[in-house]
PDB file of C-alpha atoms and ligand atoms in Angstrom:
ATOM      1  CA  MET A   1     -82.878  93.944 150.152  1.00 86.00           C
ATOM      2  CA  ALA A   2     -79.732  92.613 150.699  1.00 97.00           C
ATOM      3  CA  LEU A   3     -77.335  91.323 153.537  1.00 98.00           C
ATOM      4  CA  LYS A   4     -73.681  91.801 154.127  1.00 98.00           C
ATOM      5  CA  ILE A   5     -71.045  90.231 155.116  1.00 98.00           C
ATOM      6  CA  ILE A   6     -68.299  92.251 157.083  1.00 98.00           C
ATOM      7  CA  GLU A   7     -64.320  91.427 158.376  1.00 98.00           C
ATOM      8  CA  SER A   8     -65.141  89.570 161.460  1.00 98.00           C
ATOM      9  CA  CYS A   9     -66.139  86.868 158.843  1.00 98.00           C
ATOM     10  CA  VAL A  10     -63.520  83.976 159.290  1.00 98.00           C
ATOM     11  CA  ASN A  11     -63.606  82.607 156.037  1.00 98.00           C
ATOM     12  CA  CYS A  12     -65.429  79.448 157.119  1.00 98.00           C
ATOM     13  CA  PHE A  13     -66.799  78.347 154.105  1.00 98.00           C
ATOM     14  CA  ALA A  14     -70.228  77.649 155.689  1.00 98.00           C
ATOM     15  CA  CYS A  15     -72.528  79.883 154.034  1.00 98.00           C
ATOM     16  CA  GLU A  16     -71.304  79.644 150.349  1.00 98.00           C
ATOM     17  CA  PRO A  17     -73.111  76.422 149.185  1.00 98.00           C
ATOM     18  CA  LEU A  18     -76.105  77.407 151.140  1.00 98.00           C
ATOM     19  CA  CYS A  19     -77.450  80.477 149.526  1.00 98.00           C
ATOM     20  CA  PRO A  20     -80.170  79.739 147.069  1.00 98.00           C
ATOM     21  CA  SER A  21     -79.304  83.095 144.880  1.00 98.00           C
ATOM     22  CA  LYS A  22     -75.581  82.219 144.409  1.00 98.00           C
ATOM     23  CA  ALA A  23     -75.117  85.619 146.070  1.00 98.00           C
ATOM     24  CA  ILE A  24     -72.164  84.940 148.232  1.00 98.00           C
ATOM     25  CA  TYR A  25     -68.609  84.691 147.009  1.00 98.00           C
ATOM     26  CA  GLU A  26     -64.922  83.957 148.131  1.00 98.00           C
ATOM     27  CA  ALA A  27     -62.964  87.254 148.036  1.00 98.00           C
ATOM     28  CA  LYS A  28     -60.005  88.786 149.929  1.00 96.00           C
ATOM     29  CA  PRO A  29     -59.995  89.503 152.924  1.00 98.00           C
ATOM     30  CA  HIS A  30     -63.143  87.798 153.528  1.00 98.00           C
ATOM     31  CA  PHE A  31     -66.504  86.278 151.438  1.00 98.00           C
ATOM     32  CA  LEU A  32     -68.726  88.617 150.229  1.00 98.00           C
ATOM     33  CA  ILE A  33     -72.367  89.098 149.324  1.00 98.00           C
ATOM     34  CA  ASP A  34     -73.354  90.303 146.038  1.00 98.00           C
ATOM     35  CA  PRO A  35     -76.160  93.104 146.718  1.00 98.00           C
ATOM     36  CA  LYS A  36     -77.461  92.564 143.427  1.00 98.00           C
ATOM     37  CA  LYS A  37     -78.249  88.869 143.805  1.00 98.00           C
ATOM     38  CA  CYS A  38     -79.002  88.627 147.621  1.00 98.00           C
ATOM     39  CA  THR A  39     -83.002  88.168 148.109  1.00 98.00           C
ATOM     40  CA  GLU A  40     -82.657  87.628 151.990  1.00 98.00           C
ATOM     41  CA  CYS A  41     -83.886  84.004 150.905  1.00 98.00           C
ATOM     42  CA  GLU A  42     -87.134  85.267 150.197  1.00 97.00           C
ATOM     43  CA  GLY A  43     -89.591  82.983 148.245  1.00 97.00           C
ATOM     44  CA  ASP A  44     -86.987  79.812 149.375  1.00 98.00           C
ATOM     45  CA  PHE A  45     -86.297  79.912 152.946  1.00 98.00           C
ATOM     46  CA  SER A  46     -88.044  81.340 156.149  1.00 98.00           C
ATOM     47  CA  VAL A  47     -85.024  82.671 157.325  1.00 97.00           C
ATOM     48  CA  PRO A  48     -81.765  83.775 155.858  1.00 98.00           C
ATOM     49  CA  GLN A  49     -79.659  80.886 155.277  1.00 98.00           C
ATOM     50  CA  CYS A  50     -76.459  82.485 155.520  1.00 98.00           C
ATOM     51  CA  ALA A  51     -77.203  84.091 158.878  1.00 98.00           C
ATOM     52  CA  SER A  52     -78.810  80.887 160.112  1.00 98.00           C
ATOM     53  CA  ILE A  53     -75.384  78.989 159.669  1.00 98.00           C
ATOM     54  CA  CYS A  54     -72.989  81.494 160.421  1.00 98.00           C
ATOM     55  CA  PRO A  55     -70.738  80.718 163.592  1.00 98.00           C
ATOM     56  CA  ILE A  56     -69.617  84.394 163.826  1.00 98.00           C
ATOM     57  CA  GLU A  57     -71.744  86.682 165.920  1.00 97.00           C
ATOM     58  CA  GLY A  58     -71.675  90.042 164.218  1.00 97.00           C
ATOM     59  CA  ALA A  59     -70.460  88.906 160.798  1.00 98.00           C
ATOM     60  CA  ILE A  60     -73.648  89.451 158.863  1.00 98.00           C
ATOM     61  CA  LEU A  61     -75.591  92.095 158.814  1.00 98.00           C
ATOM     62  CA  ASP A  62     -78.922  93.784 157.513  1.00 97.00           C
ATOM     63  CA  MET A  63     -78.991  96.891 155.306  1.00 95.00           C
ATOM     64  CA  PHE A  64     -79.763  98.830 158.602  1.00 96.00           C
ATOM     65  CA  GLY A  65     -76.360  97.722 159.732  1.00 97.00           C
ATOM     66  CA  GLU A  66     -78.137  95.368 162.576  1.00 97.00           C
ATOM     67  CA  ALA A  67     -76.353  92.106 163.039  1.00 98.00           C
ATOM     68  CA  LEU A  68     -78.219  89.087 162.613  1.00 98.00           C
ATOM     69  CA  ASN A  69     -76.506  87.187 164.916  1.00 98.00           C
ATOM     70  CA  PRO A  70     -76.173  89.723 167.539  1.00 96.00           C
ATOM     71  CA  PRO A  71     -73.699  89.580 170.500  1.00 94.00           C
ATOM     72  CA  GLY A  72     -74.595  86.800 172.941  1.00 95.00           C
ATOM     73  CA  SER A  73     -77.350  85.166 170.271  1.00 96.00           C
ATOM     74  CA  LEU A  74     -74.970  82.060 169.475  1.00 96.00           C
ATOM     75  CA  THR A  75     -72.492  81.886 172.871  1.00 93.00           C
ATOM     76  CA  GLY A  76     -75.573  82.685 175.109  1.00 95.00           C
ATOM     77  CA  ILE A  77     -73.304  84.694 176.827  1.00 94.00           C
ATOM     78  CA  PRO A  78     -75.210  88.151 177.627  1.00 94.00           C
ATOM     79  CA  PRO A  79     -73.163  90.962 176.427  1.00 91.00           C
ATOM     80  CA  GLU A  80     -72.700  92.465 179.815  1.00 94.00           C
ATOM     81  CA  LYS A  81     -71.513  89.270 181.336  1.00 95.00           C
ATOM     82  CA  MET A  82     -68.705  88.815 178.461  1.00 92.00           C
ATOM     83  CA  ALA A  83     -67.603  92.686 179.043  1.00 93.00           C
ATOM     84  CA  GLU A  84     -67.445  92.014 182.590  1.00 95.00           C
ATOM     85  CA  ALA A  85     -65.235  88.679 182.003  1.00 94.00           C
ATOM     86  CA  MET A  86     -62.992  90.562 179.584  1.00 93.00           C
ATOM     87  CA  ALA A  87     -62.489  93.360 182.367  1.00 96.00           C
ATOM     88  CA  GLU A  88     -61.678  90.771 184.908  1.00 96.00           C
ATOM     89  CA  LEU A  89     -58.978  89.201 182.348  1.00 96.00           C
ATOM     90  CA  GLN A  90     -57.319  92.491 181.724  1.00 95.00           C
ATOM     91  CA  ALA A  91     -56.913  93.546 184.951  1.00 91.00           C
ATOM     92  CA  HIS A  92     -55.116  90.716 185.775  1.00 79.00           C
TER      93      HIS A  92
HETATM   94  S1  SF4 B   1     -79.623  86.027 152.572  1.00 58.32           S
HETATM   95 FE1  SF4 B   1     -79.935  84.206 151.796  1.00 58.32          FE
HETATM   96  S2  SF4 B   1     -79.720  85.016 149.525  1.00 58.32           S
HETATM   97 FE2  SF4 B   1     -78.905  86.455 150.522  1.00 58.32          FE
HETATM   98  S3  SF4 B   1     -76.855  85.863 150.767  1.00 58.32           S
HETATM   99 FE3  SF4 B   1     -77.702  84.984 152.482  1.00 58.32          FE
HETATM  100  S4  SF4 B   1     -78.185  83.285 151.715  1.00 58.32           S
HETATM  101 FE4  SF4 B   1     -77.878  84.491 150.074  1.00 58.32          FE
HETATM  102  S1  SF4 B   2     -70.469  81.344 157.284  1.00 58.32           S
HETATM  103 FE1  SF4 B   2     -70.122  83.498 158.447  1.00 58.32          FE
HETATM  104  S2  SF4 B   2     -67.706  83.030 158.823  1.00 58.32           S
HETATM  105 FE2  SF4 B   2     -68.177  81.695 157.670  1.00 58.32          FE
HETATM  106  S3  SF4 B   2     -67.848  82.532 155.420  1.00 58.32           S
HETATM  107 FE3  SF4 B   2     -70.014  82.839 155.986  1.00 58.32          FE
HETATM  108  S4  SF4 B   2     -70.023  84.959 156.766  1.00 58.32           S
HETATM  109 FE4  SF4 B   2     -67.977  83.909 156.768  1.00 58.32          FE
END
């Protein structure tokens, strides 16, 4: 079991010091998780520490490719509202 950081990571450095397994490392073009070290925080914390601090929706995925912080989960803006707003902006 391991989580994965994808390209929407903004390299904010927040997650790296929190990882109890030292699985997160700085790389190019963005931080990565060593799948051999990541334990999903089991035994250390009740929730994955990296995902709990990550400010970017969709930057950390589980083994099924599901975002730990899905769209709307951090901003509180429902995805359909966001899509409407973006469409509105692009129309002008
Ligand atoms: S889930 Fe936990 S062990 Fe895995 S990378 Fe994130 S902080 Fe580290
Ligand atoms: S907290 Fe999120 S955005 Fe920041 S470095 Fe980690 S994965 Fe990237």
